[in-house]
PDB file of N, CA and C in Angstrom:
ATOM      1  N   UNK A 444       0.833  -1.178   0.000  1.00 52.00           N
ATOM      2  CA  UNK A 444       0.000   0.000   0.000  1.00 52.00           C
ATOM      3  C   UNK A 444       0.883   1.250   0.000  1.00 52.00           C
ATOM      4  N   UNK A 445       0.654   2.338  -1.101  1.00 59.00           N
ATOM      5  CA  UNK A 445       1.509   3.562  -0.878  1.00 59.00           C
ATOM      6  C   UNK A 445       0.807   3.895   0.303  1.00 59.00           C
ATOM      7  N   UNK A 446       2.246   5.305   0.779  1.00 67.00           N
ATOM      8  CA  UNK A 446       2.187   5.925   1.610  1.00 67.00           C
ATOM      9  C   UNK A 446       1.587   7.000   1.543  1.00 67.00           C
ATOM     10  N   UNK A 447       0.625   7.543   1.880  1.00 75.00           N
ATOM     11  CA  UNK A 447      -0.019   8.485   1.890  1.00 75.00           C
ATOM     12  C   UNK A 447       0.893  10.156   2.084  1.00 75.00           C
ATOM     13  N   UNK A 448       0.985  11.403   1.691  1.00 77.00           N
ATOM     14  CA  UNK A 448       2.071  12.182   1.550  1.00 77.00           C
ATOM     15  C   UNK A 448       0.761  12.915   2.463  1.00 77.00           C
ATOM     16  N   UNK A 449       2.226  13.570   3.309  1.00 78.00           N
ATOM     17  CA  UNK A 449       1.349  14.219   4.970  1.00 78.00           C
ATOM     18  C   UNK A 449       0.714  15.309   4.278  1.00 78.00           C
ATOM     19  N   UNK A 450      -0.424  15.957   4.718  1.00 76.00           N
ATOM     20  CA  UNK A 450      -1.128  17.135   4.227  1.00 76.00           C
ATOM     21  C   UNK A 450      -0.475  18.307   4.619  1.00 76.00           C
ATOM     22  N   UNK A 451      -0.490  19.420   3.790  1.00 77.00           N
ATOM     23  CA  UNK A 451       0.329  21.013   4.102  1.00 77.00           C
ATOM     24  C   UNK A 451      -0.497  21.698   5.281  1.00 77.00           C
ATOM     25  N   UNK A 452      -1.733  20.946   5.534  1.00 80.00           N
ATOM     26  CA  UNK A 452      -2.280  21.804   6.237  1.00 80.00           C
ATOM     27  C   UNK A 452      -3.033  20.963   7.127  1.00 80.00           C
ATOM     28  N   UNK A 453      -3.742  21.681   8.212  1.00 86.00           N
ATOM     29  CA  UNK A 453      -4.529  21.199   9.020  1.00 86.00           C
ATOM     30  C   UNK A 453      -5.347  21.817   9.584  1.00 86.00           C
ATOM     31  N   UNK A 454      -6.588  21.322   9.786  1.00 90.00           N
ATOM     32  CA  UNK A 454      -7.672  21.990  10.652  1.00 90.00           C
ATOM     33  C   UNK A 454      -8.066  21.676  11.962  1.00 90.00           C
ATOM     34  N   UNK A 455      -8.494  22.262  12.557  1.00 94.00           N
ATOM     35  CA  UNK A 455      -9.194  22.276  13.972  1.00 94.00           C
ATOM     36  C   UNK A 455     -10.231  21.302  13.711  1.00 94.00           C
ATOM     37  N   UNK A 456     -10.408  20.993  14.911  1.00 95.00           N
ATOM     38  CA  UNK A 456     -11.857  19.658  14.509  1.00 95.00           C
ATOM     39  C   UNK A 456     -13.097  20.461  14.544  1.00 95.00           C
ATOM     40  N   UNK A 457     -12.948  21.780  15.048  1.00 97.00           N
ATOM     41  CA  UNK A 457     -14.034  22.379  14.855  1.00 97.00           C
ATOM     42  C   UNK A 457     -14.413  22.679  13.059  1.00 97.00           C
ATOM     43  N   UNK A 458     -13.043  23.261  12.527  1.00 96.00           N
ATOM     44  CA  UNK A 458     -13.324  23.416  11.073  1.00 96.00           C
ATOM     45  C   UNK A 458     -13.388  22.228  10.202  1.00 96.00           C
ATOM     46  N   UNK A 459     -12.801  20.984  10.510  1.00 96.00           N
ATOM     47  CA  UNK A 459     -13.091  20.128   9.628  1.00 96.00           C
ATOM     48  C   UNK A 459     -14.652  19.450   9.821  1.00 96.00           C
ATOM     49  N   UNK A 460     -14.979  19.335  11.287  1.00 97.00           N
ATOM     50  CA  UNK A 460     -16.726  19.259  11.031  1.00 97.00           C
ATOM     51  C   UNK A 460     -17.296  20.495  10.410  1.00 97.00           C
ATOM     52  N   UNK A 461     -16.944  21.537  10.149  1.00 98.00           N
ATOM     53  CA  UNK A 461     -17.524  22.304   9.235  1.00 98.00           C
ATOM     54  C   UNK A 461     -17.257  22.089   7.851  1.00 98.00           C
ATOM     55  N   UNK A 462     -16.205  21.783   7.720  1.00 97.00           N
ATOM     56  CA  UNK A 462     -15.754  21.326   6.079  1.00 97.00           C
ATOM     57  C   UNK A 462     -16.613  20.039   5.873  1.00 97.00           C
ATOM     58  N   UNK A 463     -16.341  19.039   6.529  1.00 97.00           N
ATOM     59  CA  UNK A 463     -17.139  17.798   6.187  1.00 97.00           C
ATOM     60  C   UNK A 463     -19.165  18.117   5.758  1.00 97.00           C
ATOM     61  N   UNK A 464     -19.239  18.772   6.825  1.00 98.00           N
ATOM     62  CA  UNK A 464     -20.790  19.423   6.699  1.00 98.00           C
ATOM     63  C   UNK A 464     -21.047  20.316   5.210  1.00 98.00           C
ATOM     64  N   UNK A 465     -19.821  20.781   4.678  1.00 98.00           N
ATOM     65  CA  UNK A 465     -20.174  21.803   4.033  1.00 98.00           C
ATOM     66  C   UNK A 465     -20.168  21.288   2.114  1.00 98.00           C
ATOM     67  N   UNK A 466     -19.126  20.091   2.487  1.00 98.00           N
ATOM     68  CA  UNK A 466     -18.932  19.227   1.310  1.00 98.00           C
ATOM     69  C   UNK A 466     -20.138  17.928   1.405  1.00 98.00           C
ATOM     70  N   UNK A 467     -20.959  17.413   2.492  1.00 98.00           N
ATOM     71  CA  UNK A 467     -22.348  16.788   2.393  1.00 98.00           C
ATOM     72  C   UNK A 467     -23.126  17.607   1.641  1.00 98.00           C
ATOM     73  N   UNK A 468     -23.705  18.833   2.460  1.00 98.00           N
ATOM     74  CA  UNK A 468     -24.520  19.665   1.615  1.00 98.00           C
ATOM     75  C   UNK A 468     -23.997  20.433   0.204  1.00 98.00           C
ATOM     76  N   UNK A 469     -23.202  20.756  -0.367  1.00 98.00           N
ATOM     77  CA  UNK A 469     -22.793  20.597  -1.262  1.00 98.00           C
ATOM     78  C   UNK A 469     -23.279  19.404  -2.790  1.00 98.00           C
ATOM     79  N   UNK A 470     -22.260  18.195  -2.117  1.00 98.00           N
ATOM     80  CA  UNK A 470     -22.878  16.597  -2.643  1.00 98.00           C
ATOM     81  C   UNK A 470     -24.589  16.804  -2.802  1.00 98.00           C
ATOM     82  N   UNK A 471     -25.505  17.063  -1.703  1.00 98.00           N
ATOM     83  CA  UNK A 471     -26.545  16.438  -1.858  1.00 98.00           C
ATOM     84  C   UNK A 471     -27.232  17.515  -2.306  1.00 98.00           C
ATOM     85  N   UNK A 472     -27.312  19.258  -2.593  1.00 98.00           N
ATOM     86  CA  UNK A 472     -27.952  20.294  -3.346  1.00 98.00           C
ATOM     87  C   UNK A 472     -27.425  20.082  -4.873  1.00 98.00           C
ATOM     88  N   UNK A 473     -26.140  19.490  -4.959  1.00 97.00           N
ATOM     89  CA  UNK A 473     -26.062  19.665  -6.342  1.00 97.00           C
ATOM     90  C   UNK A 473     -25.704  18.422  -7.299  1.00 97.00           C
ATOM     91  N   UNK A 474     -25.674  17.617  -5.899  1.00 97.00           N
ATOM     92  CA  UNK A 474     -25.592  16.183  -7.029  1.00 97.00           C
ATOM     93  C   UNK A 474     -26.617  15.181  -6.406  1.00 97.00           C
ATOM     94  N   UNK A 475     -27.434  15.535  -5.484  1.00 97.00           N
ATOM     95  CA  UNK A 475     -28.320  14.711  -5.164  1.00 97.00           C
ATOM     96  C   UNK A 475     -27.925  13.178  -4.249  1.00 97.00           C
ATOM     97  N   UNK A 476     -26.552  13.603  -3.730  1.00 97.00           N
ATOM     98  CA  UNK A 476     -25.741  12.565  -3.465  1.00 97.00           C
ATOM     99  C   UNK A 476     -26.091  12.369  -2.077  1.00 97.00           C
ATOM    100  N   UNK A 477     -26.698  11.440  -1.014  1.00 97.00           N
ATOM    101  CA  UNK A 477     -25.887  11.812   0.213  1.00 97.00           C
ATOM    102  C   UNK A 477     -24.906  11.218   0.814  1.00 97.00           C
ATOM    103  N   UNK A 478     -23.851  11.514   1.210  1.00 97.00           N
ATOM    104  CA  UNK A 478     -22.870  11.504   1.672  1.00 97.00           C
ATOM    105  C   UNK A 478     -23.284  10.982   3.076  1.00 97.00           C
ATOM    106  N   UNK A 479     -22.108  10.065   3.732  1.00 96.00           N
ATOM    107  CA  UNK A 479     -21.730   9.895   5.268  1.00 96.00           C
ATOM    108  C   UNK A 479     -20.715  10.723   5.538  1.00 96.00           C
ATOM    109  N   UNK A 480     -20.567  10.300   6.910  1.00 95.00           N
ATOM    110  CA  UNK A 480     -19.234  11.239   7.146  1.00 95.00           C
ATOM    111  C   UNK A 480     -18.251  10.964   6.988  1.00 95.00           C
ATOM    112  N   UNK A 481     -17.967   9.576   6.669  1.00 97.00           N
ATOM    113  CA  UNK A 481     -16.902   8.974   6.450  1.00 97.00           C
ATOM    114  C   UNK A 481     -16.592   9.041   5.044  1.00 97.00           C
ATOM    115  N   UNK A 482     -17.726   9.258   3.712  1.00 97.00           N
ATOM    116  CA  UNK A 482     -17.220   9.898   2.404  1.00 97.00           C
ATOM    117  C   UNK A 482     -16.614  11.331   2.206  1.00 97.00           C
ATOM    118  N   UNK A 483     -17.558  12.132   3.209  1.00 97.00           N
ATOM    119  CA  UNK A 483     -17.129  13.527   3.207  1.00 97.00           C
ATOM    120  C   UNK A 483     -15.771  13.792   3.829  1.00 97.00           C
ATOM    121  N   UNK A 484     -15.267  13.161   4.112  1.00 96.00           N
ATOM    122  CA  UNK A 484     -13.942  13.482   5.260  1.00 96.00           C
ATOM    123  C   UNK A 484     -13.024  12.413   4.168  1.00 96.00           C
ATOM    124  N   UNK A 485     -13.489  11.473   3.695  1.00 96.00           N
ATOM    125  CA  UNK A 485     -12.243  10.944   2.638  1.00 96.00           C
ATOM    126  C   UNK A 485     -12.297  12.265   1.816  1.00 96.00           C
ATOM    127  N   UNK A 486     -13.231  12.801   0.943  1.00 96.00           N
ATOM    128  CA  UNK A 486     -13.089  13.786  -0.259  1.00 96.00           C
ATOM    129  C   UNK A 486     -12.213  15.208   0.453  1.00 96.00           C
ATOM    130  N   UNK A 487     -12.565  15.138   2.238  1.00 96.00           N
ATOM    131  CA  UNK A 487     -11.721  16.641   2.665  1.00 96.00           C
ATOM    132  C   UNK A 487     -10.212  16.531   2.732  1.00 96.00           C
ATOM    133  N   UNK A 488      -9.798  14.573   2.800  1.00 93.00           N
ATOM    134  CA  UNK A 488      -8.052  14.416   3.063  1.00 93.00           C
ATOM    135  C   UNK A 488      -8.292  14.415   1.729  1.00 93.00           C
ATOM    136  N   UNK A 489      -8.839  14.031   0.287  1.00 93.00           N
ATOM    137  CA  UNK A 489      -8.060  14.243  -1.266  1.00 93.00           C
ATOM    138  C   UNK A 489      -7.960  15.759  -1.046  1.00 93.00           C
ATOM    139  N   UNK A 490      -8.469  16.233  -0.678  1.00 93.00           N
ATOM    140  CA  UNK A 490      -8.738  18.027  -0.640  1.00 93.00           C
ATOM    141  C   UNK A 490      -7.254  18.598  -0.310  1.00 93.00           C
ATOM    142  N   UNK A 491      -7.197  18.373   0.857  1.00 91.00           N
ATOM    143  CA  UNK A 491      -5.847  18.361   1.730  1.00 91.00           C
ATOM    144  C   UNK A 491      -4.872  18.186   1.540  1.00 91.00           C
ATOM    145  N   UNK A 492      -4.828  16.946   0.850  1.00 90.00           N
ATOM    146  CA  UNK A 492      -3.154  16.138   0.463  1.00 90.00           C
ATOM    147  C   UNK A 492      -2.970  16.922  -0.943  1.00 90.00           C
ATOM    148  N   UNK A 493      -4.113  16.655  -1.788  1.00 91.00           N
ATOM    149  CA  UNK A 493      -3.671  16.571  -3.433  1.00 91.00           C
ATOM    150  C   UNK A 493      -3.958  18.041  -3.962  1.00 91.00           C
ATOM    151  N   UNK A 494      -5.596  18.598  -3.611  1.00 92.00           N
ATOM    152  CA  UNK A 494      -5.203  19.696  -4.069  1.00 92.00           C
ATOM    153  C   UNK A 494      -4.742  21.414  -3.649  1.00 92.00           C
ATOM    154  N   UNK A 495      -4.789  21.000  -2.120  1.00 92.00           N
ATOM    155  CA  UNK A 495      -4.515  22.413  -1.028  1.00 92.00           C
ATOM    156  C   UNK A 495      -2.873  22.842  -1.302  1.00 92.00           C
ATOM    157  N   UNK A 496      -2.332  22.205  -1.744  1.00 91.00           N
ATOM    158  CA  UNK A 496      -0.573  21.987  -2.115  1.00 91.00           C
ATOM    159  C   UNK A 496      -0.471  23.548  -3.389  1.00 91.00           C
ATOM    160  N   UNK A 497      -1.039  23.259  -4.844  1.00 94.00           N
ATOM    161  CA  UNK A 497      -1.929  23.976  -5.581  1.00 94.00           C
ATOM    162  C   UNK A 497      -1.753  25.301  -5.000  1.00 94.00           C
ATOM    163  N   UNK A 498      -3.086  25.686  -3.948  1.00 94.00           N
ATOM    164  CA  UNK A 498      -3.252  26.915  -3.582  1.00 94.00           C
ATOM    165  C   UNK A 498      -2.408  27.593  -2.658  1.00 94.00           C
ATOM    166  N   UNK A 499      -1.408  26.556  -1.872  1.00 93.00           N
ATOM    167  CA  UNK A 499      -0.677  27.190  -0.857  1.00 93.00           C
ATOM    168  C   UNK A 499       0.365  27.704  -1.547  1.00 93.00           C
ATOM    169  N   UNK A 500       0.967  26.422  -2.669  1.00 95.00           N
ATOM    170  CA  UNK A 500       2.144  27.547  -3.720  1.00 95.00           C
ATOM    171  C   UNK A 500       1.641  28.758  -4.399  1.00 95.00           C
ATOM    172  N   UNK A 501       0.704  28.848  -4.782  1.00 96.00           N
ATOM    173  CA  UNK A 501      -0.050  29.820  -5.227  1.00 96.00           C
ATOM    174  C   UNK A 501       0.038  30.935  -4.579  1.00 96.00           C
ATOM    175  N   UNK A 502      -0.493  31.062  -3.539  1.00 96.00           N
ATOM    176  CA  UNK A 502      -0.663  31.808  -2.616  1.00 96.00           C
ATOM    177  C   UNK A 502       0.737  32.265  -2.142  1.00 96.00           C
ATOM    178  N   UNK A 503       1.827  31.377  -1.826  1.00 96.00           N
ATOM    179  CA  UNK A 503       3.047  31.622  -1.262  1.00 96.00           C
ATOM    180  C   UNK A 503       3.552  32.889  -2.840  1.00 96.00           C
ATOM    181  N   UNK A 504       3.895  32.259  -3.855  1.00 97.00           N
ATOM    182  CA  UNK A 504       3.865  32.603  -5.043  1.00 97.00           C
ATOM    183  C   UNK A 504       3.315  34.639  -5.363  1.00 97.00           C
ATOM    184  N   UNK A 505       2.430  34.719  -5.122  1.00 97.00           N
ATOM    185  CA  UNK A 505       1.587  35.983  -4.928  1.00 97.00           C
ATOM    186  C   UNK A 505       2.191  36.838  -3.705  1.00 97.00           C
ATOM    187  N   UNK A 506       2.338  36.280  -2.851  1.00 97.00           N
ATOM    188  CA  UNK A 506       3.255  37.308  -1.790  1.00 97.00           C
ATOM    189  C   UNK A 506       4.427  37.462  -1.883  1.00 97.00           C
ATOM    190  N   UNK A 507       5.122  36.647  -2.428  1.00 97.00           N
ATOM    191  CA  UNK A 507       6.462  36.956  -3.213  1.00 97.00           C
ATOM    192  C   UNK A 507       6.433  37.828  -4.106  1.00 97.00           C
ATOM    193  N   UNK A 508       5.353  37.685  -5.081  1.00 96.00           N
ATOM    194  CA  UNK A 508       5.678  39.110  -6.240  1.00 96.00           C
ATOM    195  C   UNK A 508       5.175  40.474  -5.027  1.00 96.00           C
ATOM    196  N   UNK A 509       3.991  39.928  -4.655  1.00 96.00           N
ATOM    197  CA  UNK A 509       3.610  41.500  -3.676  1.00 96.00           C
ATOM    198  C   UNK A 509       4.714  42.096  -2.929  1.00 96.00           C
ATOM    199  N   UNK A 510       5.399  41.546  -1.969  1.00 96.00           N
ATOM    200  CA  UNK A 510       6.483  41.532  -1.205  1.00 96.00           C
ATOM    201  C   UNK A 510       7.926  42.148  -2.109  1.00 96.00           C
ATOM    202  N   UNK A 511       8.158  41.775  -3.917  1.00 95.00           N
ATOM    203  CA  UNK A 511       9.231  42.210  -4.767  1.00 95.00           C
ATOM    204  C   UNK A 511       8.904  43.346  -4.903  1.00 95.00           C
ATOM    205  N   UNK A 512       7.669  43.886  -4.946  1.00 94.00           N
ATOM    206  CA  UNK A 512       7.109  44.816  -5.647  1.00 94.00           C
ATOM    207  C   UNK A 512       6.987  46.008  -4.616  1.00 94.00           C
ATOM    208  N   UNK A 513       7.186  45.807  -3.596  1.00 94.00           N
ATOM    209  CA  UNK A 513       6.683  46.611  -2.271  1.00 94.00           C
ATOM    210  C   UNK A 513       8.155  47.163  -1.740  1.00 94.00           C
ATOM    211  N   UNK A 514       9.282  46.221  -1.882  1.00 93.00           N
ATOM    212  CA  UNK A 514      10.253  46.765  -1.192  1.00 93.00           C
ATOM    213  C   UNK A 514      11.017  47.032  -2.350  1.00 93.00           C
ATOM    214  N   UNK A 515      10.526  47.119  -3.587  1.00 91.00           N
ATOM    215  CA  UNK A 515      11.479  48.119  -4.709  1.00 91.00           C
ATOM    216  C   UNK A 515      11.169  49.188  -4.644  1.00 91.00           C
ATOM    217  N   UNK A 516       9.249  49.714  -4.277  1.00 92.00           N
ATOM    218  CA  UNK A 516       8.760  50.843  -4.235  1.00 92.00           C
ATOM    219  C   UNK A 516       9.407  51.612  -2.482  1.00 92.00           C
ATOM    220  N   UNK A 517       9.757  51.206  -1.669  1.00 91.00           N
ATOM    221  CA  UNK A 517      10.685  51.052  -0.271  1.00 91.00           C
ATOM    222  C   UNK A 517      11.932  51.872  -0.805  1.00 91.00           C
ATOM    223  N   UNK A 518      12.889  51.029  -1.706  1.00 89.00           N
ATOM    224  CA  UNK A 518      13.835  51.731  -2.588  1.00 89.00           C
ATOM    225  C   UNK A 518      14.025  52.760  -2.914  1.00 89.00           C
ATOM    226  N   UNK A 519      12.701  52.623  -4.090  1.00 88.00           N
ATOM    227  CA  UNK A 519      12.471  53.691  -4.565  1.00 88.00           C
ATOM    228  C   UNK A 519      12.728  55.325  -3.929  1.00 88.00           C
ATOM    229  N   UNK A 520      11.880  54.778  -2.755  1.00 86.00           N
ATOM    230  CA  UNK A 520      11.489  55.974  -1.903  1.00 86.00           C
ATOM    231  C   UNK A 520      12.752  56.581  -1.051  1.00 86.00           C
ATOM    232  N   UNK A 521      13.603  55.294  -0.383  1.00 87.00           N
ATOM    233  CA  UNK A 521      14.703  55.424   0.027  1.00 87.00           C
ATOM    234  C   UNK A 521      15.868  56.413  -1.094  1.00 87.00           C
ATOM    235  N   UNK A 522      15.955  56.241  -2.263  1.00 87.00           N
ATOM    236  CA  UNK A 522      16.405  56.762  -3.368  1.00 87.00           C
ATOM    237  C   UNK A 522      16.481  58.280  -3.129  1.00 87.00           C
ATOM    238  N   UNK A 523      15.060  58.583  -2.951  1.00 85.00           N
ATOM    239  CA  UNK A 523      14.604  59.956  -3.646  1.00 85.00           C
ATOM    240  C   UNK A 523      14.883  60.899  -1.937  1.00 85.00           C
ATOM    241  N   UNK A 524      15.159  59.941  -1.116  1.00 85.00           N
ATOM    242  CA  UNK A 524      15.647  60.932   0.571  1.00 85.00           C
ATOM    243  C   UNK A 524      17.269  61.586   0.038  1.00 85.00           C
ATOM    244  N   UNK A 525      17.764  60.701  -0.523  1.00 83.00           N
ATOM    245  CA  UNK A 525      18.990  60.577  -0.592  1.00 83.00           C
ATOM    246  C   UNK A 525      19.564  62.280  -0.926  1.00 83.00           C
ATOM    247  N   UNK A 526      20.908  62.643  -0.208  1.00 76.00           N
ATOM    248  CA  UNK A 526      21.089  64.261  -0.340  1.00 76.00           C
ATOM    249  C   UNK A 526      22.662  64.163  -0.896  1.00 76.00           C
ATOM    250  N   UNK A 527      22.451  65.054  -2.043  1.00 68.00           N
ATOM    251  CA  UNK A 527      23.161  65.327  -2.670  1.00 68.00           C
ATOM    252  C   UNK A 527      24.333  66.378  -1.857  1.00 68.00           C
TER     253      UNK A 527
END
């Protein structure tokens, strides 16, 4: 059996009974599905492991350009103190 690759993230058990709740109703308004809790909480670890990875580089990714972009304008500004 592979090894399962640890998740980037984790929730409180308060938020993952909200996640699990939120991916049932979900399933059953739009696919007519109902879900246990034990389907909804497998689909929240694929969530977790496979595609939360995705948004966290993403996200990491985006504050890096924000962060390049912020301390050139820093520079910038530092630049224009500067006395001749």
């Amino acid at each position: 059996m592979a090894r399962k690759k640890p998740p980037i993230l984790t929730l409180t058990p308060e938020q993952e009974n909200e996640a699990n709740s939120k991916i049932k109703r979900f399933m059953e308004e739009r696919f007519e599905l109902d879900l246990g809790s034990f389907e909804a909480a497998e689909i929240l670890d694929l969530f977790t492991r496979e595609i939360a990875p995705h948004y966290y580089n993403r996200a990491i990714f985006d504050v890096q350009t924000h962060l390049k972009e912020r301390f050139e304008s820093i520079e910038s500004d530092l630049w224009a103190l500067e006395k001749n």
